[in-house]
CSV table of C-alpha atoms and ligand atoms in Angstrom, one decimal:
chain,number,residue,atom,x,y,z
A,1,MET,CA,153.1,155.9,165.7
A,2,MET,CA,151.7,152.9,167.1
A,3,ARG,CA,153.4,149.4,166.0
A,4,ILE,CA,151.3,146.5,166.6
A,5,GLU,CA,153.5,143.3,167.0
A,6,PHE,CA,151.6,139.7,167.1
A,7,LEU,CA,153.8,138.0,169.5
A,8,GLY,CA,151.6,134.8,169.8
A,9,THR,CA,148.3,134.2,167.4
A,10,ALA,CA,147.2,130.9,169.0
A,11,GLY,CA,144.3,130.5,171.1
A,12,ALA,CA,144.0,128.1,173.9
A,13,THR,CA,145.3,125.3,171.8
A,14,THR,CA,148.9,126.2,170.3
A,15,THR,CA,150.2,125.1,167.2
A,16,PRO,CA,151.9,122.7,167.4
A,17,ARG,CA,150.1,121.2,170.2
A,18,PRO,CA,151.9,118.9,172.4
A,19,GLY,CA,151.6,115.1,170.9
A,20,CYS,CA,149.6,115.9,168.0
A,21,GLN,CA,150.8,114.3,164.8
A,22,CYS,CA,147.8,116.1,162.6
A,23,ARG,CA,149.4,117.6,159.3
A,24,VAL,CA,149.0,121.2,160.9
A,25,CYS,CA,151.0,120.6,163.8
A,26,VAL,CA,153.6,118.3,162.0
A,27,GLN,CA,153.9,120.9,159.2
A,28,ALA,CA,154.4,123.9,162.0
A,29,ARG,CA,157.2,121.2,164.1
A,30,GLN,CA,159.0,121.1,160.7
A,31,ARG,CA,159.0,125.0,159.4
A,32,GLY,CA,158.1,127.0,162.4
A,33,VAL,CA,156.8,130.6,162.2
A,34,PRO,CA,154.6,131.4,160.5
A,35,TYR,CA,153.4,127.6,160.5
A,36,SER,CA,153.7,127.7,164.3
A,37,ARG,CA,151.4,129.5,166.6
A,38,SER,CA,152.3,130.5,170.3
A,39,GLY,CA,149.9,131.4,173.1
A,40,PRO,CA,147.9,134.6,172.4
A,41,GLY,CA,149.8,138.0,173.0
A,42,ILE,CA,149.9,141.4,171.7
A,43,PHE,CA,152.8,144.1,172.1
A,44,VAL,CA,151.9,147.6,171.3
A,45,HIS,CA,155.0,149.4,170.5
A,46,GLY,CA,155.1,153.3,171.0
A,47,PRO,CA,153.3,152.8,174.6
A,48,ASP,CA,155.3,149.7,175.0
A,49,VAL,CA,152.2,148.0,176.4
A,50,LEU,CA,152.2,144.2,176.7
A,51,ILE,CA,148.4,142.5,176.5
A,52,ASP,CA,148.0,139.3,177.9
A,53,THR,CA,150.8,136.8,179.1
A,54,SER,CA,150.2,133.4,177.7
A,55,GLU,CA,152.8,130.8,178.9
A,56,ASP,CA,154.8,131.3,176.1
A,57,ILE,CA,155.5,135.1,176.6
A,58,ILE,CA,159.1,134.5,178.0
A,59,GLN,CA,160.3,133.2,174.7
A,60,GLN,CA,157.8,135.7,172.7
A,61,LEU,CA,159.5,138.6,174.2
A,62,ASN,CA,162.8,137.3,173.5
A,63,ARG,CA,162.1,136.6,170.0
A,64,ALA,CA,161.0,140.2,169.4
A,65,GLY,CA,163.8,141.2,170.9
A,66,ILE,CA,161.7,143.8,172.9
A,67,THR,CA,163.6,145.5,175.6
A,68,ARG,CA,161.2,147.6,177.5
A,69,VAL,CA,157.4,146.7,178.8
A,70,ALA,CA,156.3,149.8,180.2
A,71,ALA,CA,152.9,148.3,181.4
A,72,GLY,CA,151.0,145.1,181.0
A,73,LEU,CA,147.4,145.0,180.7
A,74,TYR,CA,145.0,142.1,180.7
A,75,SER,CA,141.8,141.3,178.7
A,76,HIS,CA,140.0,138.3,181.0
A,77,TRP,CA,141.4,135.7,183.8
A,78,HIS,CA,141.2,132.5,181.2
A,79,PRO,CA,144.5,130.8,181.4
A,80,ASP,CA,145.6,130.9,178.0
A,81,HIS,CA,146.0,134.4,178.5
A,82,THR,CA,147.3,134.7,182.1
A,83,MET,CA,149.4,131.8,182.9
A,84,GLY,CA,152.8,133.2,182.0
A,85,ARG,CA,152.3,135.9,184.7
A,86,ARG,CA,155.8,135.3,186.0
A,87,VAL,CA,157.3,137.0,182.9
A,88,TRP,CA,156.8,140.3,185.5
A,89,GLU,CA,159.5,138.5,187.9
A,90,LEU,CA,162.1,138.0,184.9
A,91,LEU,CA,161.5,141.3,183.6
A,92,ASN,CA,162.5,142.6,186.5
A,93,VAL,CA,164.2,140.4,188.8
A,94,ASP,CA,167.5,141.4,190.3
A,95,PHE,CA,169.9,139.4,192.8
A,96,ARG,CA,173.0,140.2,192.2
A,97,HIS,CA,173.3,143.6,193.3
A,98,TRP,CA,172.3,145.3,196.9
A,99,PRO,CA,170.1,147.2,196.9
A,100,PRO,CA,168.8,145.8,193.7
A,101,THR,CA,168.4,147.6,190.6
A,102,GLY,CA,165.4,145.7,188.9
A,103,GLY,CA,162.5,147.6,187.8
A,104,THR,CA,158.5,147.7,188.8
A,105,THR,CA,156.2,147.1,185.9
A,106,ASP,CA,152.5,148.7,185.9
A,107,VAL,CA,150.1,146.0,185.4
A,108,TYR,CA,146.4,147.4,184.8
A,109,LEU,CA,143.5,144.9,185.4
A,110,PRO,CA,139.8,146.2,184.0
A,111,GLU,CA,137.5,146.5,186.6
A,112,GLN,CA,135.8,143.0,186.2
A,113,VAL,CA,139.4,141.3,185.5
A,114,ALA,CA,140.6,142.7,189.0
A,115,ALA,CA,137.7,140.9,190.6
A,116,ASP,CA,137.9,137.6,188.5
A,117,PHE,CA,141.7,137.6,189.4
A,118,GLY,CA,140.5,137.6,192.9
A,119,ARG,CA,138.4,134.1,192.3
A,120,TRP,CA,140.3,131.9,189.6
A,121,LEU,CA,143.6,130.2,189.5
A,122,GLY,CA,145.6,132.1,192.3
A,123,LEU,CA,145.8,135.0,190.0
A,124,GLN,CA,145.6,137.7,193.0
A,125,ALA,CA,147.5,135.6,195.2
A,126,HIS,CA,150.1,135.5,192.7
A,127,PHE,CA,150.3,139.1,192.0
A,128,ASP,CA,150.0,140.2,195.5
A,129,PHE,CA,153.3,138.1,195.8
A,130,LEU,CA,154.8,139.5,192.8
A,131,SER,CA,153.9,143.0,194.2
A,132,GLN,CA,155.4,142.3,197.7
A,133,GLN,CA,158.7,141.3,195.9
A,134,GLY,CA,158.7,144.8,194.1
A,135,TYR,CA,158.2,143.2,190.4
A,136,THR,CA,154.6,144.5,189.7
A,137,ARG,CA,152.6,147.7,190.8
A,138,VAL,CA,148.9,146.3,190.0
A,139,HIS,CA,146.1,149.3,189.2
A,140,THR,CA,142.3,148.6,188.9
A,141,ILE,CA,140.6,150.6,185.8
A,142,PRO,CA,137.1,151.4,186.7
A,143,ASP,CA,134.4,150.6,184.2
A,144,GLY,CA,134.4,153.7,181.9
A,145,GLU,CA,137.7,155.0,182.8
A,146,THR,CA,140.4,155.3,180.5
A,147,ILE,CA,144.5,155.4,181.0
A,148,THR,CA,146.9,157.3,179.0
A,149,LEU,CA,150.4,156.0,178.3
A,150,GLY,CA,152.7,158.5,176.5
A,151,GLU,CA,150.6,159.8,173.9
A,152,VAL,CA,148.2,156.9,173.6
A,153,CYS,CA,144.7,156.7,175.3
A,154,ILE,CA,143.8,153.2,176.1
A,155,ARG,CA,140.0,152.6,176.9
A,156,PRO,CA,138.9,149.0,177.9
A,157,PHE,CA,135.4,148.2,177.5
A,158,ARG,CA,133.4,145.2,178.3
A,159,LEU,CA,132.3,142.5,175.7
A,160,ALA,CA,128.7,141.0,175.6
A,161,ALA,CA,130.5,138.3,177.6
A,162,SER,CA,131.1,140.6,180.5
A,163,TYR,CA,134.2,139.2,182.3
A,164,VAL,CA,135.9,140.0,178.9
A,165,TYR,CA,137.2,143.2,177.8
A,166,ALA,CA,138.4,144.5,174.6
A,167,PHE,CA,140.4,148.1,174.1
A,168,ILE,CA,140.8,151.2,171.8
A,169,PHE,CA,144.1,152.4,171.3
A,170,GLU,CA,144.0,156.2,170.4
A,171,GLU,CA,147.0,158.2,169.4
A,172,ARG,CA,146.3,161.7,167.3
A,173,GLY,CA,142.9,160.4,166.3
A,174,ARG,CA,144.7,157.1,164.8
A,175,ARG,CA,142.4,154.2,166.7
A,176,VAL,CA,143.3,150.6,166.9
A,177,LEU,CA,140.7,148.0,168.2
A,178,ILE,CA,142.3,145.0,170.2
A,179,ALA,CA,139.8,142.1,171.0
A,180,PRO,CA,141.9,139.5,172.4
A,181,ASP,CA,139.1,137.1,172.7
A,182,GLU,CA,135.7,135.8,173.4
A,183,LEU,CA,133.4,138.0,170.9
A,184,VAL,CA,130.2,135.7,171.3
A,185,GLY,CA,126.8,137.6,171.4
A,186,TRP,CA,129.1,141.0,170.8
A,187,GLU,CA,127.4,143.6,168.8
A,188,PRO,CA,129.8,146.3,167.9
A,189,PRO,CA,129.2,149.6,169.6
A,190,GLU,CA,129.5,152.6,167.7
A,191,PHE,CA,132.8,154.1,169.0
A,192,THR,CA,134.4,151.0,167.4
A,193,ARG,CA,133.1,152.0,163.8
A,194,GLY,CA,135.8,152.6,161.3
A,195,VAL,CA,138.8,152.2,163.7
A,196,ASP,CA,142.1,152.0,161.5
A,197,LEU,CA,142.6,148.5,162.5
A,198,ALA,CA,140.7,146.0,164.2
A,199,ILE,CA,142.3,143.1,165.6
A,200,LEU,CA,139.7,140.3,166.5
A,201,PRO,CA,139.9,136.7,167.6
A,202,MET,CA,139.0,134.1,164.5
A,203,GLY,CA,136.0,132.6,166.2
A,204,VAL,CA,135.3,128.7,165.7
A,205,VAL,CA,134.9,127.6,162.3
A,206,GLU,CA,131.2,126.1,162.0
A,207,HIS,CA,131.3,126.1,158.1
A,208,ASP,CA,134.6,126.0,155.9
A,209,PRO,CA,134.6,129.4,153.9
A,210,LEU,CA,135.5,127.8,150.9
A,211,SER,CA,133.6,125.0,150.6
A,212,GLY,CA,130.6,125.7,152.8
A,213,GLY,CA,131.1,122.2,154.5
A,214,ARG,CA,130.1,121.8,158.3
A,215,ARG,CA,132.9,121.3,160.4
A,216,ILE,CA,131.5,121.2,164.0
A,217,PRO,CA,128.4,119.2,164.7
A,218,ALA,CA,125.2,121.7,164.8
A,219,ASP,CA,124.6,120.5,168.2
A,220,HIS,CA,128.0,121.1,169.6
A,221,PRO,CA,128.0,123.0,172.8
A,222,VAL,CA,131.0,125.0,171.5
A,223,LEU,CA,128.7,127.0,169.3
A,224,GLU,CA,126.9,128.1,172.4
A,225,ILE,CA,129.8,129.4,174.0
A,226,GLU,CA,132.1,130.8,171.2
A,227,ALA,CA,131.6,133.3,168.4
A,228,THR,CA,131.9,131.4,164.8
A,229,PHE,CA,133.9,132.9,162.3
A,230,ALA,CA,131.0,133.8,160.4
A,231,GLN,CA,129.4,135.9,163.3
A,232,THR,CA,133.1,137.5,163.3
A,233,LEU,CA,133.1,138.5,159.6
A,234,ALA,CA,129.8,140.1,160.4
A,235,MET,CA,131.0,141.7,163.2
A,236,LEU,CA,133.8,143.2,161.1
A,237,GLU,CA,131.4,144.5,158.5
A,238,ALA,CA,129.6,146.5,161.1
A,239,ILE,CA,132.8,148.1,162.3
A,240,ALA,CA,134.5,148.6,159.0
A,241,PRO,CA,137.7,149.0,159.7
A,242,GLU,CA,140.4,150.5,157.7
A,243,ARG,CA,142.2,147.2,158.1
A,244,ALA,CA,141.3,143.8,159.8
A,245,ILE,CA,143.6,141.3,161.1
A,246,LEU,CA,142.0,138.2,162.8
A,247,THR,CA,144.1,136.2,165.5
A,248,HIS,CA,143.4,133.7,168.4
A,249,ILE,CA,143.6,130.8,165.7
A,250,GLU,CA,142.8,127.7,167.4
A,251,GLU,CA,144.9,124.4,166.2
A,252,GLN,CA,141.7,122.5,166.9
A,253,ASP,CA,140.2,124.5,163.5
A,254,GLY,CA,142.5,122.6,161.5
A,255,TYR,CA,143.8,125.1,159.3
A,256,SER,CA,147.5,125.9,158.3
A,257,HIS,CA,149.2,129.1,157.7
A,258,ASP,CA,148.7,128.2,153.7
A,259,ASP,CA,144.9,126.9,154.1
A,260,LEU,CA,144.3,130.6,155.6
A,261,VAL,CA,146.2,132.6,153.2
A,262,GLU,CA,144.0,130.8,150.7
A,263,ILE,CA,140.7,131.6,152.9
A,264,ALA,CA,141.9,135.3,152.7
A,265,ALA,CA,142.4,135.6,149.0
A,266,ALA,CA,139.1,133.8,148.7
A,267,LEU,CA,137.4,136.5,151.0
A,268,ARG,CA,139.0,139.1,149.1
A,269,ALA,CA,137.2,138.1,145.8
A,270,GLN,CA,134.2,138.6,147.5
A,271,GLY,CA,135.3,142.2,148.8
A,272,ARG,CA,136.1,141.2,152.2
A,273,GLN,CA,139.3,142.4,153.6
A,274,VAL,CA,140.4,140.1,156.0
A,275,GLU,CA,144.1,139.2,156.9
A,276,PHE,CA,145.2,136.3,159.3
A,277,ALA,CA,148.0,137.0,161.8
A,278,TYR,CA,150.8,135.0,162.3
A,279,ASP,CA,153.7,135.1,164.9
A,280,THR,CA,156.1,137.8,164.9
A,281,LEU,CA,153.4,140.0,162.3
A,282,SER,CA,154.0,143.6,162.8
A,283,VAL,CA,151.7,146.4,161.8
A,284,ASP,CA,152.0,150.2,162.0
A,285,VAL,CA,149.1,152.4,162.5
A,286,GLY,CA,149.9,156.3,162.6
B,1,LIG,ZN1,141.7,132.7,174.6
B,2,LIG,ZN1,147.4,118.9,165.3
């Protein structure tokens, strides 16, 4: 069985966002989960794979009570998905014993992610350091190849924004699609059809799903570089999963957890089965 745990369900902007006094952030500060959202991160129990490491990852692993991370996987180089990379040191460090008894974690980078780590944010330099210290072993997954961890086959594949990867996790015929971010321009390929669970980023909300009112100016450049919520729903229609959960929910979109519950109910009334993730949500597949 695979258990997918949402460690963090924010996008690039967490809820609360430092300094922000909007109603969503104020509520999140007062009430915590499910109103607060930390940086994007997903853990797949079973193969015990961690996907992406936001700057909140250390607290997320502690909160989840996760004691074993067998491997790490990165979807793309963007800072909201990578800036917590020191977690590999904290998981494995041991400076009390000699020789040290700490472990080494396998970290897998899809082909383009490995190339981008060489170009952005000092990522490769830091991973070289982590590997020299014995905390990580970094592997590149060439495009078209899969990796197998335990009973689970993991297939990375590029999205339309070709520096970003999504993953199919497959175990005994049960399939989970995990796309952490950046769906702009994507047309779901045939092999994603009918997955048991699809996890997609929510997209930016151009029009309010309840009132239809415009929330982002029509000429705003963000609409060129991000998929919208409506486009994401159309992708889900093409995938036709058994269950769909949306994550990577931006504080900037201005919806509280309660708002999203209401939106999901309204969509359900139209025959669209969509759920919104919240931090700590766990879902079993298989
Ligand atoms: Zn992101
Ligand atoms: Zn706010």
